[in-house]
Short mmCIF file of C-alpha atoms in Angstrom, two decimals:
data_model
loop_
_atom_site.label_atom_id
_atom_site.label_comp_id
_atom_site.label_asym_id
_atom_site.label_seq_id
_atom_site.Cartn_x
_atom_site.Cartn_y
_atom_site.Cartn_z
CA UNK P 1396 35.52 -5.33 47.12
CA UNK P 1397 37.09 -2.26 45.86
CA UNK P 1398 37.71 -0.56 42.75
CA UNK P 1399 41.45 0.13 43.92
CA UNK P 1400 41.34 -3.75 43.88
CA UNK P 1401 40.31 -3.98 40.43
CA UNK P 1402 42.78 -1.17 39.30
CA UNK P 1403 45.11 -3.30 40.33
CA UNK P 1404 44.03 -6.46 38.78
CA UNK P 1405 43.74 -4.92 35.19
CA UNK P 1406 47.07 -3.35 35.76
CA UNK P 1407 49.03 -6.31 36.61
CA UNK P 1408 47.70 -7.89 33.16
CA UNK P 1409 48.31 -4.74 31.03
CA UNK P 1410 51.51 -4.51 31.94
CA UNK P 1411 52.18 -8.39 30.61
CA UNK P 1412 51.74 -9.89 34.47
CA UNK P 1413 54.79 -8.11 35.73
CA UNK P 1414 53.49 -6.56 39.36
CA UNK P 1415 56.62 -4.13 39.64
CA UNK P 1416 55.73 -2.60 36.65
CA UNK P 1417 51.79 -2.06 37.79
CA UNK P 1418 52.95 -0.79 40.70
CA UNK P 1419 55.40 1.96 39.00
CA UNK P 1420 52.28 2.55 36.64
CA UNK P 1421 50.14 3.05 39.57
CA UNK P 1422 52.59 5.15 41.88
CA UNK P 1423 52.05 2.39 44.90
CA UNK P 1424 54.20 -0.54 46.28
CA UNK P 1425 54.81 -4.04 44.57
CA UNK P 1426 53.70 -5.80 48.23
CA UNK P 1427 50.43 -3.05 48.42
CA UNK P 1428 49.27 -4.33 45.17
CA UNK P 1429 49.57 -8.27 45.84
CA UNK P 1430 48.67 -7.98 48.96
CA UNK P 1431 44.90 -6.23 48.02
CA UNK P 1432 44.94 -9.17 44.89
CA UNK P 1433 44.76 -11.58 47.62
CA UNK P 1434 42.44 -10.07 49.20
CA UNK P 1435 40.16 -9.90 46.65
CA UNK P 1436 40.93 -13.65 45.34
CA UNK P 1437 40.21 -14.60 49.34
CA UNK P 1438 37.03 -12.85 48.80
CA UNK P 1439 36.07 -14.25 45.42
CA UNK P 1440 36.82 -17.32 46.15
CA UNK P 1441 38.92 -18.17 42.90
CA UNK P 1442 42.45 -17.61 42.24
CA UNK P 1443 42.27 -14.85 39.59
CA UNK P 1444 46.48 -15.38 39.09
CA UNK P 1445 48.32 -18.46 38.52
CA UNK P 1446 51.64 -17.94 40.55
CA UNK P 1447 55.02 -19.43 40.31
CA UNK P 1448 56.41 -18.67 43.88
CA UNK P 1449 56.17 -15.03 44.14
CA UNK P 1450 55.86 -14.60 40.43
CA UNK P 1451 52.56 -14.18 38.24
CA UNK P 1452 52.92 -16.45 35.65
CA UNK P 1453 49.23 -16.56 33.65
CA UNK P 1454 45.80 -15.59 34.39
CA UNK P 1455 43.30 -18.73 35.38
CA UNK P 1456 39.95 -19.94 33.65
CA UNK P 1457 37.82 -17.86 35.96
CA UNK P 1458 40.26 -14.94 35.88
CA UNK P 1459 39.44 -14.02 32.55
CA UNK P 1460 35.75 -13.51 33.12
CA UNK P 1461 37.07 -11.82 35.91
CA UNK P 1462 39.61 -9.56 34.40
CA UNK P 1463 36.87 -8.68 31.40
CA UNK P 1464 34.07 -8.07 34.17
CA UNK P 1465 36.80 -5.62 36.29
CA UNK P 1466 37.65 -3.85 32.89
CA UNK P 1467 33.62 -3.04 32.23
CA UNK P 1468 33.35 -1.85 35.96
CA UNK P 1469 35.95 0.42 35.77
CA UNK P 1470 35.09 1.99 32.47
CA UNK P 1471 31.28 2.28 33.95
CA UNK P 1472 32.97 4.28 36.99
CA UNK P 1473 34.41 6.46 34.20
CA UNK P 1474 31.29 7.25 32.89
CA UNK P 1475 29.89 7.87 35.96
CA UNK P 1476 32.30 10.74 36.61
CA UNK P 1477 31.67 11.90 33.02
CA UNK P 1478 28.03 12.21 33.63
CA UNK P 1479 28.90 14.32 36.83
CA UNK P 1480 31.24 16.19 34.63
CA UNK P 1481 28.44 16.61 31.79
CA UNK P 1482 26.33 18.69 34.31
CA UNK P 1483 28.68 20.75 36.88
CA UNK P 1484 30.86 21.49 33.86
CA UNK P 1485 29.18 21.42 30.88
CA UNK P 1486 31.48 22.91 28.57
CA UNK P 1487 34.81 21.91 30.37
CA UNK P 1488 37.00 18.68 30.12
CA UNK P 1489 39.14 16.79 27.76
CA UNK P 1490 38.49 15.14 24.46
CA UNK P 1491 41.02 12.88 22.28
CA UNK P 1492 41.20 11.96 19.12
CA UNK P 1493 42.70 8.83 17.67
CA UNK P 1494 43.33 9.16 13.63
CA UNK P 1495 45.52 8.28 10.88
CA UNK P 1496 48.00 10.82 9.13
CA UNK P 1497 45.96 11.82 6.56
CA UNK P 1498 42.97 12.54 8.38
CA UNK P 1499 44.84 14.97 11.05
CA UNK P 1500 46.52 16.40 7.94
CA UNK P 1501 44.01 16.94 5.46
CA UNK P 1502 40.56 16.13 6.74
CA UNK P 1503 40.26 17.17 9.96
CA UNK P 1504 41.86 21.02 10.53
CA UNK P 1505 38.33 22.79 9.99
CA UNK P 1506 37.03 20.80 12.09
CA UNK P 1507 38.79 21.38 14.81
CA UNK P 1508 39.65 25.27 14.28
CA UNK P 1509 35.69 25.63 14.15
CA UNK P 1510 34.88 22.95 17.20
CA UNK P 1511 37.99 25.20 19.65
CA UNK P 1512 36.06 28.37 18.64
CA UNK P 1513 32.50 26.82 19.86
CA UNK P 1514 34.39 24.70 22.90
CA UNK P 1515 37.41 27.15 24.19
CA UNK P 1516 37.39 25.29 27.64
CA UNK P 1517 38.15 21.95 25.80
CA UNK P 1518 41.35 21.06 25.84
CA UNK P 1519 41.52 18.68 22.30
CA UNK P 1520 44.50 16.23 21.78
CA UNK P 1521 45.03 14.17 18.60
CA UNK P 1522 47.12 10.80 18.63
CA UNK P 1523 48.15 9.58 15.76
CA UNK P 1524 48.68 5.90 14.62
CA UNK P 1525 47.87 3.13 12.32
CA UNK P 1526 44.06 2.55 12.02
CA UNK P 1527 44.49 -0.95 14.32
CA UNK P 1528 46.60 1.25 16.86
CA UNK P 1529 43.85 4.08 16.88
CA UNK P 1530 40.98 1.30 17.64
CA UNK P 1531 43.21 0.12 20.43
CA UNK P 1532 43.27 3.66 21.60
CA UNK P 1533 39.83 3.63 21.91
CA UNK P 1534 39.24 0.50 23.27
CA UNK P 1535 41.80 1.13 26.16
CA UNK P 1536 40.26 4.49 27.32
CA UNK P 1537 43.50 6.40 26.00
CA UNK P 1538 41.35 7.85 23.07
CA UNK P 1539 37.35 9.12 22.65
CA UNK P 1540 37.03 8.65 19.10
CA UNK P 1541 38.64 6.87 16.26
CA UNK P 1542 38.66 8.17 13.48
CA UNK P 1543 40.04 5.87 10.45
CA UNK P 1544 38.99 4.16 6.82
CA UNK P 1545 40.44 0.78 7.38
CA UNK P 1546 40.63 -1.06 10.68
CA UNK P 1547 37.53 0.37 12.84
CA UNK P 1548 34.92 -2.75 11.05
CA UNK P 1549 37.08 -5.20 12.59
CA UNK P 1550 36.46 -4.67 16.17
CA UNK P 1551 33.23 -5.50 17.24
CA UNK P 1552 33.48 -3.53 20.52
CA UNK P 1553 33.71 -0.45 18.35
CA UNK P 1554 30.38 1.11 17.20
CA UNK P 1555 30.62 2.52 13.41
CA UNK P 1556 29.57 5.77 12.25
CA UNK P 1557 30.25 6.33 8.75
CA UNK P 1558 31.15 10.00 7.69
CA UNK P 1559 32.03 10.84 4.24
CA UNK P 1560 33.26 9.21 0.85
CA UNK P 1561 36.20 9.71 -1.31
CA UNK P 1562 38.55 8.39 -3.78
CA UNK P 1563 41.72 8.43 -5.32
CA UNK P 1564 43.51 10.79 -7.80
CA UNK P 1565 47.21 9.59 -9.64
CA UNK P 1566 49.60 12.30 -9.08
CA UNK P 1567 52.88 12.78 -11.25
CA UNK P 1568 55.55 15.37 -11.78
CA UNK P 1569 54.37 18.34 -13.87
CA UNK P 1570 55.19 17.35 -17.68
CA UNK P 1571 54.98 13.27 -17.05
CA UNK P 1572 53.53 11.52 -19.45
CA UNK P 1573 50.11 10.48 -17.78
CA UNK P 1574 49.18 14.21 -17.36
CA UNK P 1575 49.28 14.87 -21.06
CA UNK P 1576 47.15 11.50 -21.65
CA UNK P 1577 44.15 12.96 -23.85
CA UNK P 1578 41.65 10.09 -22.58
CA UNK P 1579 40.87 8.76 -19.18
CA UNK P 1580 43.33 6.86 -17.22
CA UNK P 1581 43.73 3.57 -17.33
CA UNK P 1582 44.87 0.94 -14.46
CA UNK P 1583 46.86 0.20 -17.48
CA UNK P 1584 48.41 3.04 -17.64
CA UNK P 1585 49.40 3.42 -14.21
CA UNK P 1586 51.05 -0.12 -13.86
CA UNK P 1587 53.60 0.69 -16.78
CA UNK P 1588 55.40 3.00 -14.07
CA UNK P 1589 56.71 2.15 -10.34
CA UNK P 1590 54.31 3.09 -7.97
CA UNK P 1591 54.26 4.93 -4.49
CA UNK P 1592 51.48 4.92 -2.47
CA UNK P 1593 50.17 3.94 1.06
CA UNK P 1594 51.40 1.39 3.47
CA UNK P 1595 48.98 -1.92 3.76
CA UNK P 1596 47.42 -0.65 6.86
CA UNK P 1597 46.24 2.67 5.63
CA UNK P 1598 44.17 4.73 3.66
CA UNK P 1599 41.99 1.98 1.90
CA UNK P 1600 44.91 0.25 0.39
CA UNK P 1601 43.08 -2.92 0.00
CA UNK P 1602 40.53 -0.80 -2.59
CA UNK P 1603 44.07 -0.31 -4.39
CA UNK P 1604 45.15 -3.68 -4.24
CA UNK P 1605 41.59 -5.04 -5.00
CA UNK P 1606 41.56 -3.39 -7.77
CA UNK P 1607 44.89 -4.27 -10.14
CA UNK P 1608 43.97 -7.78 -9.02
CA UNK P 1609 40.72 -7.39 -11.30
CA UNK P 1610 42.01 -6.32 -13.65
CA UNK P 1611 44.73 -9.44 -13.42
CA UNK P 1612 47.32 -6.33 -13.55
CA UNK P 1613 50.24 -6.68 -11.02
CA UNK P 1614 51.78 -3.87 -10.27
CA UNK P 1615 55.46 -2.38 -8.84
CA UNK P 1616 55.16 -0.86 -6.06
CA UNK P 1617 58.73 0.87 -4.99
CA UNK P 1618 57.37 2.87 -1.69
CA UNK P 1619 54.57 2.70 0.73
CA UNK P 1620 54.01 5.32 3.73
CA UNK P 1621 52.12 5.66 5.95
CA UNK P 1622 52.40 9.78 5.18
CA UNK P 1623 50.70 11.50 2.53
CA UNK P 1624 53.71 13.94 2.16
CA UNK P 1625 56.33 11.49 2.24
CA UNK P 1626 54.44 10.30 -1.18
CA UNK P 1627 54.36 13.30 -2.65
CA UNK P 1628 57.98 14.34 -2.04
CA UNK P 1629 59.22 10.98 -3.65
CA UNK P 1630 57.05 11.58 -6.49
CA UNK P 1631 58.30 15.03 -7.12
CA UNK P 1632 62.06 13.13 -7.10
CA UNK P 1633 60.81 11.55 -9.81
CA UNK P 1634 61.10 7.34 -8.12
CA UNK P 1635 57.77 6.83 -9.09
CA UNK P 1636 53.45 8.18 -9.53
CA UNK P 1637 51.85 8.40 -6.48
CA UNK P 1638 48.66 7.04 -5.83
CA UNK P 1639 46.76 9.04 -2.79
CA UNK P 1640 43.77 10.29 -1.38
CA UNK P 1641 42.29 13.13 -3.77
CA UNK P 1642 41.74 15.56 -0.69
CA UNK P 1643 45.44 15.17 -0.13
CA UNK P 1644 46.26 16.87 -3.26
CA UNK P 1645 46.79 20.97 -2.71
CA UNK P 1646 47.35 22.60 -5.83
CA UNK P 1647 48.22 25.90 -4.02
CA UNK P 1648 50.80 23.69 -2.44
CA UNK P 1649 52.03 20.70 -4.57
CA UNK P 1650 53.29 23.58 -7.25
CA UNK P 1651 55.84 20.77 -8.36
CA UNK P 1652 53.10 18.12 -9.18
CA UNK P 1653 50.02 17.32 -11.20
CA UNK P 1654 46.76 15.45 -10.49
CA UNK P 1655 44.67 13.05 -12.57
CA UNK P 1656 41.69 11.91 -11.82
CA UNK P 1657 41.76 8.10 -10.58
CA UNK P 1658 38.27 8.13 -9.19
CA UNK P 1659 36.59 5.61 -12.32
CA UNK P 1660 39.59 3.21 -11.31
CA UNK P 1661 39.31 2.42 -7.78
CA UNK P 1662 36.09 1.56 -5.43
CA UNK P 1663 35.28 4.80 -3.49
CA UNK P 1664 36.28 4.43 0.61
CA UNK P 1665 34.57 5.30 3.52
CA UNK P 1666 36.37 7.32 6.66
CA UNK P 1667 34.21 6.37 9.62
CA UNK P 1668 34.27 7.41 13.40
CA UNK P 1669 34.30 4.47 15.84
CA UNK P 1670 33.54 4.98 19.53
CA UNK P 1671 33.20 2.39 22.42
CA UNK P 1672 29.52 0.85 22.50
CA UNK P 1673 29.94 1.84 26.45
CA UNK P 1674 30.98 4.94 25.91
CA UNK P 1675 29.08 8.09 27.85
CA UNK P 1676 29.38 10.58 25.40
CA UNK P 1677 30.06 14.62 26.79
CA UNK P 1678 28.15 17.05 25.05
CA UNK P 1679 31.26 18.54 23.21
CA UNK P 1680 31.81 15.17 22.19
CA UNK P 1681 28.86 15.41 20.39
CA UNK P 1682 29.50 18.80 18.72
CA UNK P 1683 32.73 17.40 17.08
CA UNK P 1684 31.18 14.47 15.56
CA UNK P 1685 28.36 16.63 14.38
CA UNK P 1686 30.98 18.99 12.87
CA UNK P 1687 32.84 16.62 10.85
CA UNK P 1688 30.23 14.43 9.89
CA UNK P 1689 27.21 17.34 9.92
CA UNK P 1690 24.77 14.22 9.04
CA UNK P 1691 25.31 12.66 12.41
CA UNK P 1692 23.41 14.26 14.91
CA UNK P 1693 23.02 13.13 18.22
CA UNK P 1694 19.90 10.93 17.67
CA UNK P 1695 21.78 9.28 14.68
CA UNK P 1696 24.51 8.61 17.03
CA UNK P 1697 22.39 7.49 20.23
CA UNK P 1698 20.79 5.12 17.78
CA UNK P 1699 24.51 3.50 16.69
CA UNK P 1700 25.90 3.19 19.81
CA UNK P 1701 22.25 1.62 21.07
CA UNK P 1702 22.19 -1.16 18.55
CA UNK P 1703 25.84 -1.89 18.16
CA UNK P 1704 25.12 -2.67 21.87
CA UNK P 1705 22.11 -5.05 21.72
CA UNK P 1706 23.55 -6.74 18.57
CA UNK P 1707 26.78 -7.65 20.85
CA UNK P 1708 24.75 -8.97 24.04
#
C-alpha cells in the first residue's frame, strides 16, 4: 500500500468520481490512476468503487470507511512533514487564513502587519469566503485557520477557540432622523425605515434576526451583503440604515455617515478561530493566534484542540 494510492483514491471522489479530472488534478494519466486503484482494491480485498464499465459510478459500503481512513492518513503525513518543517525551519513556511469580509477588512490588519514584522520568512495568504466556505477551507487542508462568527460551531471536526466580543451600531446619513433621537434607540425605531445589513450567512445575522422576532417586530429589509462597504455606500445613497458591526464604522473614513449605538438592542457575538482537531500546529501558527486573540496562548490552545479530540472519539 502506498500513499500515491490513496492520493489517488481521495482524488477520484473530490473531483465528483470523474478519474480524468483526478488525473489532470494530479498531473498523471487516467489509466496510471485506475490502474494503482485496482491495485489497492486487489490488495484490500473490497471494491472501494462501484463501476459501470469503465466508469466510476458511486463509492461502496466499505469504501467510505475507506475513503475517511485514506483522508486521516494523508493529513497525518502532512503533519509529519510539518513537524520536520517545525525544527529544520523554524521560522519558514506558509500559513493561510480562511475569514469572512469583515474580519480581513476591519479586524484583522494589525494583526497581521505586527505577526509579518515578527515572522518575515512567512509567507501569509488570506482567502476569503462565507463562514461555511471558510470551515470547508479548513477542513480540506486549503486553509490553517478559520476565522469566522457564524458557521465554525457547526462542524464538529473543527475545534473552537473563541476570541473577542462585539456588537452592533445603526448607521445613517449625517442629519437622518435617528441621529438626532435624544433617547436610546429603539428596535422600534429602526423598523420604521428599510433596512440594509448583512447577508444570512454572515456577521451574526441570526442575533439580528433573533432579535426583531422578540420583539414580534418584522422588519424590511431592502439589501443584504456580504460586504461591510457595500452597506455603507447604499446607506450614504440614502436606500436605507445600515445595521453593521460597530468596529466597521471609521469615523475618519465614513465622513458621509453617522453612528448610533445599537449595542442594548442586539445579543453581543462572538468571532472565534476554528482549526482542525488533527491539526499540527507550526510555531508561527501559534504566534498569530496569540496575536489576535492575546488570551490564547499555546497551552489554552493545546488544551482545545486536546479535548475537542477526545470528545469526538
Amino acid at each position: 500500500m502506498k500513499l500515491q494510492q490513496l492520493r489517488y483514491l481521495v482524488e477520484v471522489a473530490k473531483q465528483g468520481l470523474n478519474v480524468s479530472e483526478a488525473a489532470e488534478k494530479l498531473h498523471t494519466s487516467q489509466p496510471g490512476i485506475s490502474k494503482q486503484i485496482r491495485l489497492l482494491e486487489d490488495e484490500l480485498g473490497i471494491q472501494v468503487f462501484i463501476r459501470n464499465g469503465k466508469r466510476v459510478v458511486s463509492v461502496s459500503e466499505p469504501g467510505k470507511e475507506v475513503l475517511r481512513i485514506a483522508e486521516r492518513i494523508l493529513r497525518e503525513a502532512q503533519n509529519l512533514k510539518r513537524v520536520g518543517d517545525e525544527f529544520s525551519r523554524e521560522s519558514e513556511g506558509a500559513l493561510t487564513i480562511a475569514t469572512t469580509h469583515t474580519q480581513a477588512r476591519y479586524a484583522l490588519p494589525p494583526t497581521i502587519a505586527e505577526f509579518l514584522k515578527r515572522c518575515p520568512k512567512v509567507r501569509l495568504s488570506l482567502k476569503q469566503g462565507s463562514p461555511t466556505q471558510i470551515c470547508d477551507m479548513v477542513l480540506s487542508g486549503e486553509a490553517d485557520l478559520a476565522i469566522a462568527t457564524e458557521g465554525i460551531s457547526l462542524y464538529k471536526e473543527l475545534a473552537m477557540l473563541p476570541c473577542y466580543e462585539w456588537n452592533r451600531c445603526v448607521v445613517v446619513p449625517k442629519g437622518h432622523e435617528l441621529s438626532l433621537l435624544e433617547r436610546p434607540l429603539t428596535l422600534a425605531d429602526i423598523a420604521r425605515h428599510p433596512i440594509i445589513t448583512y447577508d444570512f450567512a454572515f456577521a451574526g445575522r441570526s442575533k439580528i434576526n433573533k432579535a426583531f422576532t422578540d420583539a414580534g417586530l418584522t422588519p424590511t429589509v431592502v439589501l443584504t451583503a456580504i460586504d461591510t462597504d457595500v452597506i455603507k455606500t447604499y446607506v450614504s445613497l440614502g436606500l436605507g440604515v445600515g445595521i453593521i458591526a460597530t468596529m466597521a464604522y471609521e469615523p475618519e473614513r465614513d465622513v458621509a455617515l453617522t453612528a448610533i449605538d445599537a449595542s442594548h438592542l442586539f445579543e453581543p457575538s462572538v468571532t472565534k478561530i476554528g482549526i482542525r482537531r488533527d491539526a499540527y500546529l507550526r510555531g508561527f501558527a501559534y504566534t498569530f493566534i496569540e496575536l489576535f486573540a492575546p488570551h490564547l496562548h499555546r497551552r489554552e490552545i493545546d488544551a482545545a484542540l486536546l479535548a475537542s479530540e477526545h470528545g469526538h472519539d
